[in-house]
CSV table of C-alpha atoms in Angstrom, one decimal:
chain,number,residue,atom,x,y,z
A,1,MET,CA,0.1,-0.1,-0.1
A,2,HIS,CA,1.3,3.4,-0.8
A,3,PRO,CA,2.2,5.5,2.4
A,4,TYR,CA,-0.5,8.1,1.6
A,5,ALA,CA,-3.1,5.3,1.5
A,6,PHE,CA,-5.0,7.0,4.6
A,7,SER,CA,-6.8,9.5,2.2
A,8,HIS,CA,-10.1,8.2,1.0
A,9,ASN,CA,-9.1,9.1,-2.6
A,10,ALA,CA,-5.5,8.1,-2.4
A,11,SER,CA,-6.2,5.6,-5.1
A,12,SER,CA,-6.6,8.6,-7.6
A,13,TYR,CA,-2.9,9.4,-7.3
A,14,LEU,CA,-1.9,5.7,-8.5
A,15,GLY,CA,-1.6,4.5,-11.8
A,16,PRO,CA,-3.5,1.4,-13.4
A,17,HIS,CA,-1.0,-0.8,-11.9
A,18,GLY,CA,-0.7,0.8,-8.6
A,19,GLU,CA,2.4,2.8,-9.6
A,20,PRO,CA,3.1,6.2,-7.9
A,21,PRO,CA,2.1,9.4,-10.0
A,22,LEU,CA,5.8,10.3,-10.6
A,23,SER,CA,8.9,8.4,-11.0
A,24,ARG,CA,11.6,8.8,-8.1
A,25,THR,CA,13.4,11.2,-10.7
A,26,GLY,CA,10.3,13.2,-10.9
A,27,PHE,CA,9.8,13.5,-7.0
A,28,THR,CA,13.5,14.5,-6.7
A,29,ILE,CA,13.2,17.2,-9.2
A,30,LEU,CA,10.0,18.6,-7.6
A,31,SER,CA,11.8,18.6,-4.2
A,32,ILE,CA,14.7,20.6,-5.7
A,33,ILE,CA,12.6,23.2,-7.4
A,34,MET,CA,10.6,23.7,-4.0
A,35,ALA,CA,14.1,24.1,-2.4
A,36,LEU,CA,15.1,26.8,-4.5
A,37,PHE,CA,11.9,28.7,-3.7
A,38,THR,CA,11.6,28.0,-0.2
A,39,GLY,CA,15.2,28.8,1.0
A,40,PRO,CA,15.2,32.3,-0.5
A,41,ALA,CA,11.7,32.7,0.7
A,42,ILE,CA,12.5,31.9,4.3
A,43,VAL,CA,15.6,34.2,4.4
A,44,LEU,CA,14.1,37.2,2.5
A,45,ASN,CA,10.7,37.3,4.5
A,46,ALA,CA,12.7,36.8,7.9
A,47,THR,CA,15.0,39.7,6.7
A,48,VAL,CA,12.3,41.9,6.0
A,49,ILE,CA,10.7,41.2,9.4
A,50,ILE,CA,13.8,41.6,11.5
A,51,VAL,CA,14.9,44.6,9.6
A,52,SER,CA,11.3,46.3,10.1
A,53,LEU,CA,11.5,45.7,13.8
A,54,MET,CA,15.0,46.9,13.9
A,55,HIS,CA,14.5,50.4,12.4
A,56,LYS,CA,11.7,52.9,13.3
A,57,GLN,CA,11.8,54.4,9.9
A,58,LEU,CA,10.3,51.2,8.3
A,59,ARG,CA,7.5,51.2,10.6
A,60,GLN,CA,5.1,53.3,8.6
A,61,PRO,CA,1.3,52.2,7.9
A,62,LEU,CA,2.1,50.7,4.4
A,63,ASN,CA,5.1,49.0,5.8
A,64,TYR,CA,3.0,47.5,8.6
A,65,ALA,CA,0.9,45.7,6.1
A,66,LEU,CA,4.1,44.6,4.2
A,67,MET,CA,5.6,43.2,7.3
A,68,ASN,CA,2.5,41.3,8.0
A,69,MET,CA,2.8,40.0,4.4
A,70,ALA,CA,6.3,38.8,5.2
A,71,VAL,CA,5.0,36.9,8.4
A,72,ALA,CA,2.2,35.2,6.3
A,73,ASP,CA,4.7,34.3,3.4
A,74,LEU,CA,7.2,32.9,6.0
A,75,GLY,CA,4.8,30.8,7.6
A,76,THR,CA,3.7,29.5,4.2
A,77,ALA,CA,7.4,28.7,3.2
A,78,MET,CA,8.1,27.1,6.8
A,79,THR,CA,5.0,24.8,6.5
A,80,GLY,CA,4.0,24.1,3.0
A,81,GLY,CA,7.5,24.9,1.3
A,82,VAL,CA,9.5,22.8,3.8
A,83,LEU,CA,7.2,20.1,3.8
A,84,SER,CA,6.9,19.9,0.0
A,85,VAL,CA,10.7,19.7,-0.2
A,86,VAL,CA,10.9,16.9,2.5
A,87,ASN,CA,7.9,14.8,1.3
A,88,ASN,CA,9.0,15.2,-2.5
A,89,ALA,CA,12.3,14.0,-1.5
A,90,GLN,CA,10.7,10.9,0.2
A,91,GLY,CA,8.2,10.4,-2.6
A,92,TYR,CA,5.1,10.5,-0.5
A,93,PHE,CA,3.4,12.4,2.1
A,94,SER,CA,5.0,11.0,5.4
A,95,LEU,CA,3.0,12.7,8.2
A,96,GLY,CA,-0.3,10.9,8.2
A,97,ARG,CA,-3.9,12.1,8.2
A,98,THR,CA,-3.3,14.4,11.2
A,99,GLY,CA,-0.3,15.8,9.6
A,100,CYS,CA,-2.1,16.4,6.4
A,101,VAL,CA,-4.8,18.4,8.1
A,102,MET,CA,-2.4,20.5,10.0
A,103,GLU,CA,-0.4,21.3,6.9
A,104,GLY,CA,-3.3,22.2,4.8
A,105,PHE,CA,-4.8,24.3,7.5
A,106,ALA,CA,-1.4,26.1,8.2
A,107,VAL,CA,-0.8,26.8,4.4
A,108,SER,CA,-4.3,28.0,3.7
A,109,LEU,CA,-4.4,30.3,6.9
A,110,CYS,CA,-1.2,31.9,5.8
A,111,GLY,CA,-2.0,32.0,2.1
A,112,ILE,CA,-5.4,33.6,2.6
A,113,THR,CA,-4.0,36.2,5.2
A,114,SER,CA,-1.3,37.1,2.3
A,115,LEU,CA,-4.1,37.6,-0.1
A,116,CYS,CA,-6.2,39.8,2.3
A,117,THR,CA,-3.1,41.7,3.1
A,118,VAL,CA,-2.7,42.5,-0.7
A,119,ALA,CA,-6.3,43.9,-0.7
A,120,LEU,CA,-5.5,45.8,2.5
A,121,ILE,CA,-2.4,47.5,0.6
A,122,ALA,CA,-4.6,48.3,-2.5
A,123,LEU,CA,-7.2,49.9,-0.1
A,124,GLU,CA,-4.6,52.0,1.9
A,125,ARG,CA,-3.1,53.2,-1.5
A,126,MET,CA,-6.3,54.2,-2.8
A,127,PHE,CA,-7.3,55.9,0.5
A,128,VAL,CA,-4.1,57.9,0.6
A,129,VAL,CA,-4.0,58.8,-3.0
A,130,CYS,CA,-7.7,59.3,-3.8
A,131,ARG,CA,-9.0,60.7,-0.6
A,132,PRO,CA,-12.5,59.2,-0.7
A,133,LEU,CA,-13.0,60.3,2.9
A,134,GLY,CA,-11.8,63.9,2.5
A,135,GLN,CA,-8.9,64.7,4.8
A,136,MET,CA,-9.0,61.6,6.8
A,137,THR,CA,-5.4,60.1,7.0
A,138,PHE,CA,-4.5,56.6,6.8
A,139,GLN,CA,-2.7,56.0,10.3
A,140,LYS,CA,-1.0,53.0,12.0
A,141,LYS,CA,-4.2,52.1,14.1
A,142,HIS,CA,-5.8,51.7,10.9
A,143,ALA,CA,-3.1,49.4,9.4
A,144,ALA,CA,-3.3,47.5,12.8
A,145,ALA,CA,-7.0,47.0,12.5
A,146,GLY,CA,-6.6,45.7,8.9
A,147,ILE,CA,-3.9,43.3,9.9
A,148,ALA,CA,-6.0,42.0,12.5
A,149,LEU,CA,-9.0,41.7,10.2
A,150,SER,CA,-7.0,39.8,7.5
A,151,TRP,CA,-6.0,37.1,10.0
A,152,LEU,CA,-9.3,36.8,11.6
A,153,TRP,CA,-11.1,36.5,8.1
A,154,SER,CA,-8.7,33.8,7.1
A,155,LEU,CA,-9.0,32.1,10.4
A,156,THR,CA,-12.7,32.1,10.3
A,157,TRP,CA,-12.8,30.4,6.7
A,158,ASN,CA,-10.2,28.0,7.4
A,159,LEU,CA,-11.4,26.5,10.7
A,160,PRO,CA,-14.5,24.8,9.4
A,161,PRO,CA,-12.9,21.8,7.9
A,162,LEU,CA,-11.5,21.0,11.2
A,163,PHE,CA,-15.0,20.9,12.5
A,164,GLY,CA,-16.7,18.9,9.7
A,165,TRP,CA,-17.7,21.5,7.1
A,166,GLY,CA,-15.2,20.7,4.1
A,167,ARG,CA,-12.0,18.9,4.7
A,168,TYR,CA,-8.1,19.1,4.0
A,169,GLU,CA,-6.9,16.4,1.6
A,170,LEU,CA,-4.0,15.3,-0.5
A,171,GLU,CA,-3.5,17.2,-3.7
A,172,GLY,CA,-1.5,17.0,-6.9
A,173,VAL,CA,0.9,14.2,-6.7
A,174,GLY,CA,0.2,13.4,-3.1
A,175,THR,CA,3.0,15.2,-1.4
A,176,SER,CA,0.9,18.2,0.1
A,177,CYS,CA,-2.5,19.1,1.5
A,178,ALA,CA,-5.3,21.8,0.8
A,179,PRO,CA,-8.8,22.2,1.0
A,180,ASP,CA,-10.7,19.1,-0.8
A,181,TRP,CA,-11.8,20.4,-4.1
A,182,HIS,CA,-12.5,17.0,-5.4
A,183,ASN,CA,-15.2,15.7,-3.0
A,184,ARG,CA,-18.6,15.7,-4.4
A,185,ASP,CA,-20.4,15.6,-1.3
A,186,PRO,CA,-23.0,18.7,-1.1
A,187,HIS,CA,-21.6,19.5,2.4
A,188,ASN,CA,-18.2,19.8,1.0
A,189,VAL,CA,-18.9,21.6,-2.4
A,190,SER,CA,-21.1,24.2,-0.3
A,191,TYR,CA,-17.8,24.9,1.5
A,192,ILE,CA,-15.8,25.1,-1.5
A,193,LEU,CA,-18.1,27.7,-3.2
A,194,ALA,CA,-18.2,29.6,-0.1
A,195,TYR,CA,-14.6,29.6,0.4
A,196,PHE,CA,-13.7,30.7,-3.3
A,197,GLY,CA,-16.1,33.5,-3.0
A,198,VAL,CA,-15.0,35.1,0.1
A,199,CYS,CA,-11.4,34.1,0.4
A,200,PHE,CA,-10.5,34.6,-3.4
A,201,ALA,CA,-13.4,36.5,-5.2
A,202,PHE,CA,-14.0,38.9,-2.6
A,203,PRO,CA,-10.4,40.1,-2.1
A,204,PHE,CA,-9.8,40.1,-5.8
A,205,ALA,CA,-12.8,42.2,-6.3
A,206,ILE,CA,-11.4,44.8,-3.5
A,207,ILE,CA,-8.0,44.9,-5.3
A,208,LEU,CA,-9.4,45.3,-8.8
A,209,ALA,CA,-11.8,48.1,-7.7
A,210,SER,CA,-9.0,50.0,-5.6
A,211,TYR,CA,-6.5,49.9,-8.2
A,212,THR,CA,-8.9,50.8,-10.9
A,213,LYS,CA,-9.8,54.1,-8.8
A,214,LEU,CA,-6.0,54.5,-8.0
A,215,MET,CA,-4.7,54.3,-11.6
A,216,TRP,CA,-7.1,56.8,-12.6
A,217,THR,CA,-6.3,59.2,-10.0
A,218,LEU,CA,-2.6,58.7,-10.7
A,219,HIS,CA,-3.3,59.5,-14.3
A,220,GLN,CA,-4.6,62.8,-13.0
A,221,VAL,CA,-1.9,63.4,-10.7
A,222,SER,CA,0.8,62.7,-13.2
A,223,LYS,CA,-0.1,66.0,-14.6
A,224,MET,CA,1.5,67.6,-11.6
A,225,ALA,CA,5.1,66.5,-12.5
A,226,CYS,CA,6.1,70.1,-13.8
A,227,VAL,CA,4.3,72.1,-11.0
A,228,GLU,CA,5.0,72.4,-7.3
A,229,GLY,CA,4.3,69.1,-5.7
A,230,GLY,CA,5.4,67.2,-8.6
A,231,ALA,CA,7.9,65.4,-6.5
A,232,VAL,CA,5.1,64.3,-4.2
A,233,ALA,CA,3.2,62.9,-7.1
A,234,LYS,CA,6.3,60.9,-8.3
A,235,GLY,CA,6.8,59.4,-5.0
A,236,GLU,CA,3.3,58.4,-4.8
A,237,MET,CA,3.6,56.8,-8.5
A,238,LYS,CA,6.7,54.9,-7.7
A,239,VAL,CA,5.1,53.3,-4.7
A,240,ALA,CA,1.9,52.5,-6.5
A,241,PHE,CA,4.0,50.9,-9.2
A,242,MET,CA,5.4,48.5,-6.5
A,243,VAL,CA,2.2,47.6,-5.0
A,244,VAL,CA,0.6,47.0,-8.5
A,245,LEU,CA,3.5,44.9,-9.3
A,246,MET,CA,3.1,42.9,-6.0
A,247,VAL,CA,-0.6,42.3,-6.9
A,248,ILE,CA,0.1,41.1,-10.4
A,249,THR,CA,2.7,38.8,-9.5
A,250,PHE,CA,0.5,37.4,-6.7
A,251,LEU,CA,-2.4,36.9,-9.0
A,252,ILE,CA,-0.1,35.2,-11.6
A,253,SER,CA,0.9,32.6,-8.8
A,254,TRP,CA,-2.5,32.1,-7.5
A,255,MET,CA,-5.1,32.6,-10.2
A,256,PRO,CA,-3.9,29.2,-11.9
A,257,TYR,CA,-4.5,27.3,-8.6
A,258,ALA,CA,-8.0,29.0,-8.0
A,259,SER,CA,-9.2,28.6,-11.4
A,260,LEU,CA,-8.1,25.0,-11.4
A,261,ALA,CA,-10.1,24.4,-8.0
A,262,LEU,CA,-13.2,26.0,-9.5
A,263,LEU,CA,-13.0,24.0,-12.6
A,264,VAL,CA,-12.8,20.6,-10.5
A,265,VAL,CA,-15.8,22.1,-8.5
A,266,ALA,CA,-17.8,23.1,-11.6
A,267,ASN,CA,-16.9,19.9,-13.4
A,268,PRO,CA,-16.1,17.0,-11.0
A,269,ASP,CA,-15.6,14.5,-14.0
A,270,VAL,CA,-12.7,16.5,-15.6
A,271,ASN,CA,-9.7,14.3,-15.8
A,272,ILE,CA,-6.6,16.3,-14.5
A,273,PRO,CA,-3.3,14.2,-14.3
A,274,PRO,CA,-1.6,14.6,-10.9
A,275,LEU,CA,1.4,16.3,-12.3
A,276,VAL,CA,-0.7,19.0,-14.0
A,277,GLY,CA,-2.7,19.5,-10.8
A,278,THR,CA,0.6,20.0,-8.9
A,279,VAL,CA,2.1,23.0,-11.2
A,280,PRO,CA,-0.6,25.5,-9.9
A,281,VAL,CA,0.0,24.3,-6.5
A,282,TYR,CA,3.7,24.8,-6.5
A,283,LEU,CA,3.4,28.1,-8.4
A,284,ALA,CA,1.2,29.4,-5.5
A,285,LYS,CA,3.6,28.5,-3.0
A,286,SER,CA,6.5,30.1,-4.9
A,287,SER,CA,4.8,33.5,-4.5
A,288,THR,CA,6.3,33.5,-1.2
A,289,VAL,CA,9.7,34.7,-2.4
A,290,TYR,CA,8.5,37.3,-5.0
A,291,ASN,CA,7.0,39.7,-2.6
A,292,PRO,CA,10.2,40.5,-0.3
A,293,ILE,CA,12.2,40.5,-3.7
A,294,ILE,CA,9.8,43.3,-5.1
A,295,TYR,CA,9.7,45.5,-1.9
A,296,ILE,CA,13.4,45.3,-1.0
A,297,TYR,CA,14.6,46.0,-4.5
A,298,LEU,CA,12.0,48.6,-5.5
A,299,ASN,CA,11.7,50.3,-2.4
A,300,LYS,CA,14.8,52.4,-1.9
A,301,GLN,CA,14.4,52.7,2.0
A,302,PHE,CA,14.0,48.9,2.6
A,303,ARG,CA,16.9,48.4,0.1
A,304,LYS,CA,19.1,50.6,2.3
A,305,TYR,CA,18.4,48.7,5.4
A,306,THR,CA,18.3,45.2,4.1
A,307,LEU,CA,21.1,44.9,1.6
A,308,PRO,CA,23.7,45.8,4.4
A,309,PHE,CA,21.9,43.2,6.6
A,310,LEU,CA,21.9,40.4,4.2
A,311,LEU,CA,25.6,41.2,3.4
A,312,CYS,CA,26.5,41.1,7.2
A,313,GLY,CA,27.3,44.7,7.3
A,314,ARG,CA,29.2,44.9,4.2
A,315,GLY,CA,27.2,47.7,2.4
A,316,SER,CA,26.8,51.4,2.9
A,317,THR,CA,26.1,52.8,6.3
A,318,VAL,CA,22.7,53.8,6.9
A,319,ASP,CA,21.8,56.8,9.0
A,320,ASP,CA,18.8,56.1,11.1
A,321,GLU,CA,17.7,59.5,11.0
A,322,GLU,CA,17.4,59.7,7.0
A,323,SER,CA,14.3,59.5,5.5
A,324,GLU,CA,13.3,58.7,1.9
A,325,ASN,CA,10.1,60.3,1.1
A,326,ALA,CA,9.8,59.0,-2.4
A,327,THR,CA,9.5,55.5,-1.1
A,328,THR,CA,8.4,55.6,2.5
A,329,VAL,CA,4.7,55.4,2.6
A,330,GLU,CA,3.7,58.6,4.1
A,331,THR,CA,0.2,59.6,5.1
A,332,ARG,CA,0.5,62.6,3.2
A,333,GLN,CA,-2.5,63.3,0.7
A,334,VAL,CA,-2.2,63.8,-3.0
A,335,SER,CA,-5.0,65.6,-4.8
A,336,PRO,CA,-5.7,65.0,-8.5
A,337,ALA,CA,-5.1,67.9,-10.8
């Protein structure tokens, strides 16, 4: 019996003669690929967290959200990433039913929190630039409330499988776990549809609406480049470019996974080979390394603090009192021209 036979649908991962879905070489390649993403993800996200705690200049409202995203991505890398490396190296999921449930819950909790944080960042940028509430500024207490809400929202919708509504199950080639998209039981299907709506579609709608409004306003603001205050407009546009890039890479990573899951729910009879089903899963987990790269290398202030840290002090000396207005997220408001 294959080691992951504890799953009710484990046989779907076996060939007609009981062979595993991948050869020994195939599992080894997957393990190496995940290691190449997981190692840098752990180092870079941990660096963002540590450096943000060390330097008060980085403790701005948007940077709070970025640090929260780093925490969520670090959690995903430390659970889903590390376990994927280990399990693929072995060629099977070795932690049993309980381990599958715990991994599925932890990865889903951190992944949805990260997505909610992207929505929080989009909302914050829209409020700062577009000023829908007039002179109201986005402060640290608002960022803290948004962060707490992102974790609470994710926890609320990832707890039900632990209590019987939905379930966590093996996915792809059988070396990682996630919400069970394949189970046709109406009780499970109702959970998956609700989960997709509130944990993917709803945050995605917020992101699209916020950035549509933001991009229109920045198009107006760009006309200020040659007049007084143009530097502020350029700074806001630069930060907006950073977060838009983060959203794009996040959606490129997660949309194939969400689309595949919705396809399986809508058409339970569709035949998806295990390896094909694994690609979106690993693409989603690889997103944990993209975000720190984006906001370390595109944000001058983060770059000034993190590069010397990563190089063990062999870098330019950072003056703790220096402020980079163009890339630090201020609560300064910008009016469209």
